[in-house]
mmCIF file of C-alpha atoms in Angstrom:
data_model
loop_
_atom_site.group_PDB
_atom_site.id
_atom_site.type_symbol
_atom_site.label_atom_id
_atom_site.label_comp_id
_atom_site.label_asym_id
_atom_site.label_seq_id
_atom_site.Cartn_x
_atom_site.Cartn_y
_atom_site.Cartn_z
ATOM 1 C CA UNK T 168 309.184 149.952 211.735
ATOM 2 C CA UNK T 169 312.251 148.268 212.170
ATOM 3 C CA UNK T 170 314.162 150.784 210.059
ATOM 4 C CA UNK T 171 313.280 153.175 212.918
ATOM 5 C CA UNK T 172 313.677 150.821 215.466
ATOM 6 C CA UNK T 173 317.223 150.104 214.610
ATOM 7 C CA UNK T 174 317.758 154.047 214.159
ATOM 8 C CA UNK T 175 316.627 155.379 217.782
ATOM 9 C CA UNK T 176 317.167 151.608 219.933
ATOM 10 C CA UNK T 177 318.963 148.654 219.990
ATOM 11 C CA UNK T 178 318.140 146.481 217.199
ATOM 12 C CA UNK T 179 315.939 143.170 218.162
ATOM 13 C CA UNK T 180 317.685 140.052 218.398
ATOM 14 C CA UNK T 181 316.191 138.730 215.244
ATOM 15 C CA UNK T 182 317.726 141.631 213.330
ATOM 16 C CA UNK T 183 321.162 140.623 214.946
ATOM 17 C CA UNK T 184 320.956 137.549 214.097
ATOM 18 C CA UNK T 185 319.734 137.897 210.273
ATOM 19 C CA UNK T 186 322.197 140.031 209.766
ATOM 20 C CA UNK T 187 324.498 137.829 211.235
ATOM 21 C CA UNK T 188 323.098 134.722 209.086
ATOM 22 C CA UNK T 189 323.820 137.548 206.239
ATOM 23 C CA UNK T 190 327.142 138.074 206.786
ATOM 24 C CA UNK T 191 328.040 133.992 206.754
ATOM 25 C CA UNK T 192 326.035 133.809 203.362
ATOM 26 C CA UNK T 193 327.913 136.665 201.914
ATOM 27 C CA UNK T 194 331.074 134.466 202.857
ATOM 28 C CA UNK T 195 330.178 131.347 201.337
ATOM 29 C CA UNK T 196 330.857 133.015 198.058
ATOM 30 C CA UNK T 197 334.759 133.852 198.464
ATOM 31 C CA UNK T 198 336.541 130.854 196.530
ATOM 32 C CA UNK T 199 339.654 131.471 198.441
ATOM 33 C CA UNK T 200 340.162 129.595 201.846
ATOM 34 C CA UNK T 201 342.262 132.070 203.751
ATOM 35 C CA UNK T 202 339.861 135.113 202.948
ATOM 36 C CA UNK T 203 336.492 133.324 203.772
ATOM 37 C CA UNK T 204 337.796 131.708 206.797
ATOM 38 C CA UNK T 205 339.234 135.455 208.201
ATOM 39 C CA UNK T 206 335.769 136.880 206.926
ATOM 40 C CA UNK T 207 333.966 134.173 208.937
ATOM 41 C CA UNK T 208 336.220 134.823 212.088
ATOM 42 C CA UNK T 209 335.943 138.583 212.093
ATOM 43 C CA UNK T 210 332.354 138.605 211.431
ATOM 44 C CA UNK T 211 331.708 136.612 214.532
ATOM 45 C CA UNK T 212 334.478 138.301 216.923
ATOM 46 C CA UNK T 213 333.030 141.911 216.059
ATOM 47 C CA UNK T 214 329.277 140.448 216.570
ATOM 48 C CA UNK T 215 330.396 138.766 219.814
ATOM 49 C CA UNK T 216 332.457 141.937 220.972
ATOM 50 C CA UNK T 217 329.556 144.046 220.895
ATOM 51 C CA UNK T 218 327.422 141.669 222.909
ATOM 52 C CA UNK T 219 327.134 143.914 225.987
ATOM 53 C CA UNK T 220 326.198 147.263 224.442
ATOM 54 C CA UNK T 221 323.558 149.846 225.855
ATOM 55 C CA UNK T 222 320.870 150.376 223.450
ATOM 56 C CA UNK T 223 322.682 153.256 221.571
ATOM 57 C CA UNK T 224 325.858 151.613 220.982
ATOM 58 C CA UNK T 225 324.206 148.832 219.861
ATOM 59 C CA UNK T 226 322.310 150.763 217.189
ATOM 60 C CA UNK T 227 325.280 152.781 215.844
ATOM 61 C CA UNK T 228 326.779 149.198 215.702
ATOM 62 C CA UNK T 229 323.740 147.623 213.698
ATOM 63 C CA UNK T 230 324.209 150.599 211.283
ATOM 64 C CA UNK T 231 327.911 149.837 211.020
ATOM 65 C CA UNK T 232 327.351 145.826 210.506
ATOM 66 C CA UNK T 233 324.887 146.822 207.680
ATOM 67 C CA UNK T 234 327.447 149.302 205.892
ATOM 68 C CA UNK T 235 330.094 146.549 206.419
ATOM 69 C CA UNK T 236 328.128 143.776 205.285
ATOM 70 C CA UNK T 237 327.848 145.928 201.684
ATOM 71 C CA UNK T 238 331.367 146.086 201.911
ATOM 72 C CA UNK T 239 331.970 142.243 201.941
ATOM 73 C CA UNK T 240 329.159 142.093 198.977
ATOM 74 C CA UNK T 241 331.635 144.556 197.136
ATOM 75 C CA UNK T 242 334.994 142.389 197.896
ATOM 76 C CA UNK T 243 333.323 138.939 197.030
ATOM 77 C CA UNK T 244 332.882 140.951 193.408
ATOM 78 C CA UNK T 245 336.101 142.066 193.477
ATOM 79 C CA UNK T 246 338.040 139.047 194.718
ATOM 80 C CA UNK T 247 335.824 136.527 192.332
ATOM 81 C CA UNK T 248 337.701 138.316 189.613
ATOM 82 C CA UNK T 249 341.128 136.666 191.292
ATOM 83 C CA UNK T 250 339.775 133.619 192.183
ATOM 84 C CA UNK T 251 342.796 130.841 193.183
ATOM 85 C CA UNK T 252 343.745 128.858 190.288
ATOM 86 C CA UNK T 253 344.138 125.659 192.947
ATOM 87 C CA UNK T 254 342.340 124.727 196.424
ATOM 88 C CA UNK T 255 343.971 125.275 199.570
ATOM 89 C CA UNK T 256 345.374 122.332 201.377
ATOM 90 C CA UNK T 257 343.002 122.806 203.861
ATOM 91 C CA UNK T 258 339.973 122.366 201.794
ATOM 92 C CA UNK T 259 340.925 118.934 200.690
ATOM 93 C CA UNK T 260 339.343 115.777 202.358
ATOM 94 C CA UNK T 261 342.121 113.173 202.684
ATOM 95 C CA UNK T 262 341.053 109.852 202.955
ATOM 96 C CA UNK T 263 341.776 108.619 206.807
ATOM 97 C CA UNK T 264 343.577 105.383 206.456
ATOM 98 C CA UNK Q 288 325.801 104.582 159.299
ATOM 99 C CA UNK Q 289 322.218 106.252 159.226
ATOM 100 C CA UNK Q 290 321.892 104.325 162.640
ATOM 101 C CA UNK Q 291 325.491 105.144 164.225
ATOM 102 C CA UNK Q 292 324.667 108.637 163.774
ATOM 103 C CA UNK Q 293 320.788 107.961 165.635
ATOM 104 C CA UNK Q 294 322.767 106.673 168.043
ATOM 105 C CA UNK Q 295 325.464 108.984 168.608
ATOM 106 C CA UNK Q 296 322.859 111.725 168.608
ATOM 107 C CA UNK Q 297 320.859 110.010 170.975
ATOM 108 C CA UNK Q 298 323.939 109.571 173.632
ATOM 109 C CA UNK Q 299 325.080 113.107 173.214
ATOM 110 C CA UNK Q 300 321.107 114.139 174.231
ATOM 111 C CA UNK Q 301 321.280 111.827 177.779
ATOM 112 C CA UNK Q 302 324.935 113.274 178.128
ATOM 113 C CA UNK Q 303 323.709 117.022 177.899
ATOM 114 C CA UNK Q 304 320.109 116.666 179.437
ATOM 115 C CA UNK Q 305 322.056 114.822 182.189
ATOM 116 C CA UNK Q 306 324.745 117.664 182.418
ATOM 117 C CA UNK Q 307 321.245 120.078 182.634
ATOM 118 C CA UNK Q 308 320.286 118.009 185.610
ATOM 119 C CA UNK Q 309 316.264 118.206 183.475
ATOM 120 C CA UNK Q 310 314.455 115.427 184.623
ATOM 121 C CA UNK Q 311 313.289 112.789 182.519
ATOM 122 C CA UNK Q 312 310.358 112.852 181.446
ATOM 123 C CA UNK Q 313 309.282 109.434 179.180
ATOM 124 C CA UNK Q 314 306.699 111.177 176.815
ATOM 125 C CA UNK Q 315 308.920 113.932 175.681
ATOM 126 C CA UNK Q 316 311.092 112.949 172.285
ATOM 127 C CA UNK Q 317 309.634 109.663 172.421
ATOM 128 C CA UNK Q 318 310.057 109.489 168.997
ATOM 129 C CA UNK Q 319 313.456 109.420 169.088
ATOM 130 C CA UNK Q 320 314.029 107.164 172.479
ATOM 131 C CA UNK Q 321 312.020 104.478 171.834
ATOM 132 C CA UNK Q 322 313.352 101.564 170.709
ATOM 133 C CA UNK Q 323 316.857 102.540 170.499
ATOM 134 C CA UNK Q 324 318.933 100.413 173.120
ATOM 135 C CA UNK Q 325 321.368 103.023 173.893
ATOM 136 C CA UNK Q 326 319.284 105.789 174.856
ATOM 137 C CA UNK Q 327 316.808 103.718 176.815
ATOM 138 C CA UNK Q 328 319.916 102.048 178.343
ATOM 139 C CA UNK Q 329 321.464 105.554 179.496
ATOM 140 C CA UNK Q 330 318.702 107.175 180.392
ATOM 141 C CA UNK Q 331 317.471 103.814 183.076
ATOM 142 C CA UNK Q 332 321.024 104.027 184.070
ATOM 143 C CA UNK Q 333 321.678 108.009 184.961
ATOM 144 C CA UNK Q 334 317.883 109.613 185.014
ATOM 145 C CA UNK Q 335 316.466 106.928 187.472
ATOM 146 C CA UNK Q 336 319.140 107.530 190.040
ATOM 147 C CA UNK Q 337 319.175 110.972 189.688
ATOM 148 C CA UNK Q 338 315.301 111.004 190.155
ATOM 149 C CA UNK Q 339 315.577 108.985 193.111
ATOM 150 C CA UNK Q 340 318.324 111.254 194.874
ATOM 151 C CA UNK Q 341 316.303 114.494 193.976
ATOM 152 C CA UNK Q 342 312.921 113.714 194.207
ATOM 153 C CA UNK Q 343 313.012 111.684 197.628
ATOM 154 C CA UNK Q 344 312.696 112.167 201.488
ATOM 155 C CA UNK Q 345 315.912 111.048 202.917
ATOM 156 C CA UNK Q 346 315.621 108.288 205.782
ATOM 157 C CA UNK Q 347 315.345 109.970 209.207
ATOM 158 C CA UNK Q 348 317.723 107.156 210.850
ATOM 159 C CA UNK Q 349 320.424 108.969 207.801
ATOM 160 C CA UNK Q 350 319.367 112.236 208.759
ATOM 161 C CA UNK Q 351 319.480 111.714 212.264
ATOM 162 C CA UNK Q 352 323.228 110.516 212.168
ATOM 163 C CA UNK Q 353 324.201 112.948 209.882
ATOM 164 C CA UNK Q 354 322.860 115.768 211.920
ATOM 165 C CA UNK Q 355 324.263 114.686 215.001
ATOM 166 C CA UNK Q 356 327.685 114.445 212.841
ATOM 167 C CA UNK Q 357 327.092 118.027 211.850
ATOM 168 C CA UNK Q 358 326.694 119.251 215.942
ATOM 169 C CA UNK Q 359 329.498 117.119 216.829
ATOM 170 C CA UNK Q 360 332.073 118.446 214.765
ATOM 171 C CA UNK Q 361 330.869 122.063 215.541
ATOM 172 C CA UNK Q 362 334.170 123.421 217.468
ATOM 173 C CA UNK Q 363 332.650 124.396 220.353
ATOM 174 C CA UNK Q 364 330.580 121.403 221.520
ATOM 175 C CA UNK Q 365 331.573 118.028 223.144
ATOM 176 C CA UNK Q 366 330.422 115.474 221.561
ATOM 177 C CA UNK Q 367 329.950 113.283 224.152
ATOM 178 C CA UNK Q 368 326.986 115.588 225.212
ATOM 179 C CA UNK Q 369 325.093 115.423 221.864
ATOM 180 C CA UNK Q 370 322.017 113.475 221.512
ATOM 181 C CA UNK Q 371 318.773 113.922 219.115
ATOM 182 C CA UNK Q 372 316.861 115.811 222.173
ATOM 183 C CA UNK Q 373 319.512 118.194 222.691
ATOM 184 C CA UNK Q 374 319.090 121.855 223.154
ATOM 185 C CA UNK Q 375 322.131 124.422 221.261
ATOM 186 C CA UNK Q 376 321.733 126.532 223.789
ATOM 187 C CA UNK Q 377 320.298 124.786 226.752
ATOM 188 C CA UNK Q 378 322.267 121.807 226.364
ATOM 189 C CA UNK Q 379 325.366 122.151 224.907
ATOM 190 C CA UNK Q 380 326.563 125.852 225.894
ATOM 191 C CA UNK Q 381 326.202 127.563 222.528
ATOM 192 C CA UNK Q 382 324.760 131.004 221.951
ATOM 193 C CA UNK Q 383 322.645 132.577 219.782
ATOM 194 C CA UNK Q 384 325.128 133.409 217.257
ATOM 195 C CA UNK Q 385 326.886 129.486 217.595
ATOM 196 C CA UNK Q 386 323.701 127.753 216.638
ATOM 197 C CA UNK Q 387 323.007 130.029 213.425
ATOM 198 C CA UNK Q 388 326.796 129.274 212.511
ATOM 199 C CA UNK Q 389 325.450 124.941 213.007
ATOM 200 C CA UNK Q 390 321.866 125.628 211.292
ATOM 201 C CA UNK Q 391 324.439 126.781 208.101
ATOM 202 C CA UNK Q 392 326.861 123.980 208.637
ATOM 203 C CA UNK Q 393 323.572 121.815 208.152
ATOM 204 C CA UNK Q 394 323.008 123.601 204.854
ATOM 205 C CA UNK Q 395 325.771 123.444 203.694
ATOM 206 C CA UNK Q 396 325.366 119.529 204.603
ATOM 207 C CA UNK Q 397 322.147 118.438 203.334
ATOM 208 C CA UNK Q 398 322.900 121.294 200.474
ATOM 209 C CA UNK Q 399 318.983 122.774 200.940
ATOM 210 C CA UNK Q 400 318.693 126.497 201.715
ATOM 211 C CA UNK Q 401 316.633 127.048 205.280
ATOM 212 C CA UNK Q 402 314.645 130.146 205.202
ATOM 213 C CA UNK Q 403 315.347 132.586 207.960
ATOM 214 C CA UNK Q 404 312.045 131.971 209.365
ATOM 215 C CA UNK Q 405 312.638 128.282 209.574
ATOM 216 C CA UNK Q 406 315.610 128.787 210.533
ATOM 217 C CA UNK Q 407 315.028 130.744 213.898
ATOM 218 C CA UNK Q 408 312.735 127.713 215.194
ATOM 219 C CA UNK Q 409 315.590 125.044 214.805
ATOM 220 C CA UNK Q 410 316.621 125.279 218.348
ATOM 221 C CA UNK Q 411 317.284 121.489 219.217
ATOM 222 C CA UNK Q 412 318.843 118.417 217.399
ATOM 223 C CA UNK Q 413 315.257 117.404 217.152
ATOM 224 C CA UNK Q 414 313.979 120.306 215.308
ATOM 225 C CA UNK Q 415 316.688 119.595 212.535
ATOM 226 C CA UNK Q 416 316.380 116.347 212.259
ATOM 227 C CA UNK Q 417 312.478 117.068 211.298
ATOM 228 C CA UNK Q 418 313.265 120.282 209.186
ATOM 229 C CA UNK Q 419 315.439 118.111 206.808
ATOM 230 C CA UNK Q 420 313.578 114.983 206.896
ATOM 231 C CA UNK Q 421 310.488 117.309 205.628
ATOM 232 C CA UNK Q 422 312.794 118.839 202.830
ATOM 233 C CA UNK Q 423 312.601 116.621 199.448
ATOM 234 C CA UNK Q 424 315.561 118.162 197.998
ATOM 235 C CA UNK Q 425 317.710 117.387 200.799
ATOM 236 C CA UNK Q 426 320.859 114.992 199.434
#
């Protein structure tokens, strides 16, 4: 049912947003700072960017989150295989004095 | 030397069963704990705690400061607006999208995993606070 839904009308807003909550999962799992941070800021300019569609658009964009969100599964494979030796400066907590 | 090596043997168990986070359980390998001083001393000193932090509900009065933490330091809100009753969305301007980004950032917090089901019905401060408190494996 919702497979169909998503094919012929706009997706629910529950599917948005799981897919959304998806995406930020996927995210967690990228051990470098700079990459999760950009993944984390594209996924939510490209959700928020297609906030206004017509049922159509926003279907054809539902199918295109899904296809990307296999994509970031794929890179958190690949880039886990050249994962940064040291943290990023802007992961550590300094101690506020 | 028969004892040094009961001993040893006995401190490199707490050290690994500690390491596997397995909770202690005082019937199993009784044989060997009881009665020697160093594994009864290790295991009062590391498996207790470790039970406690685990195994407990976490104070609502910590929860409820901690969660209000959590919405305050979400970029888009003012803090000065956040209280326990407070709506995401009603209240303090965030959309849909915002408050699953703060129902993570309380995940990632307490470091329990919300279900998405759970998660659609935390739409206040209020309805986080009681989430968590409900959670035992909340830390």
């Amino acid at each position: 049912m919702a497979a169909v839904g998503a094919a012929r009308g706009a997706p629910a807003a529950s599917e948005v947003l799981n897919l959304f909550r998806s995406f930020l999962k996927e995210t967690r799992k990228f051990a470098d700072y700079n990459i999760r941070e950009y993944i984390k800021r594209r996924t939510g300019e490209s959700f928020r960017e297609s906030r206004d569609l017509d049922a159509a658009a926003a279907a054809s964009a539902f199918e295109f989150g899904k296809k990307q969100l296999e994509v970031v599964r794929r890179q958190s494979v690949v880039y886990s295989l050249y994962a940064p030796r040291v943290k990023n400066i802007m992961e550590l907590k300094f101690q506020e004095s | 030397m028969e004892r040094g090596g009961r001993q040893l043997s006995s401190m490199l168990r707490g050290a690994v069963l500690r390491h596997l986070q397995i909770p202690s359980r005082p019937q199993q390998g009784a044989a060997g704990f009881v009665g020697d001083g160093w594994g009864e001393a290790i295991r009062r000193r590391f498996f207790s705690e470790e039970v406690h932090s685990h195994g407990t509900y976490l104070n609502k009065t910590e929860v409820t400061d901690r969660v209000l933490n959590v919405v305050k330091n979400f970029h888009k809100v003012d803090p000065s607006k956040v209280s326990p009753s407070s709506n995401f969305q009603k209240d303090l301007g965030l959309d849909s999208l915002d408050t699953v980004e703060v129902v993570m950032a309380f995940e990632e917090e307490f470091g329990v995993e919300i279900p998405d089901s759970e998660a659609d019905k935390i739409v206040t401060c209020a309805d986080a606070i009681d989430f968590i408190a409900s959670q035992p494996q909340a830390k």
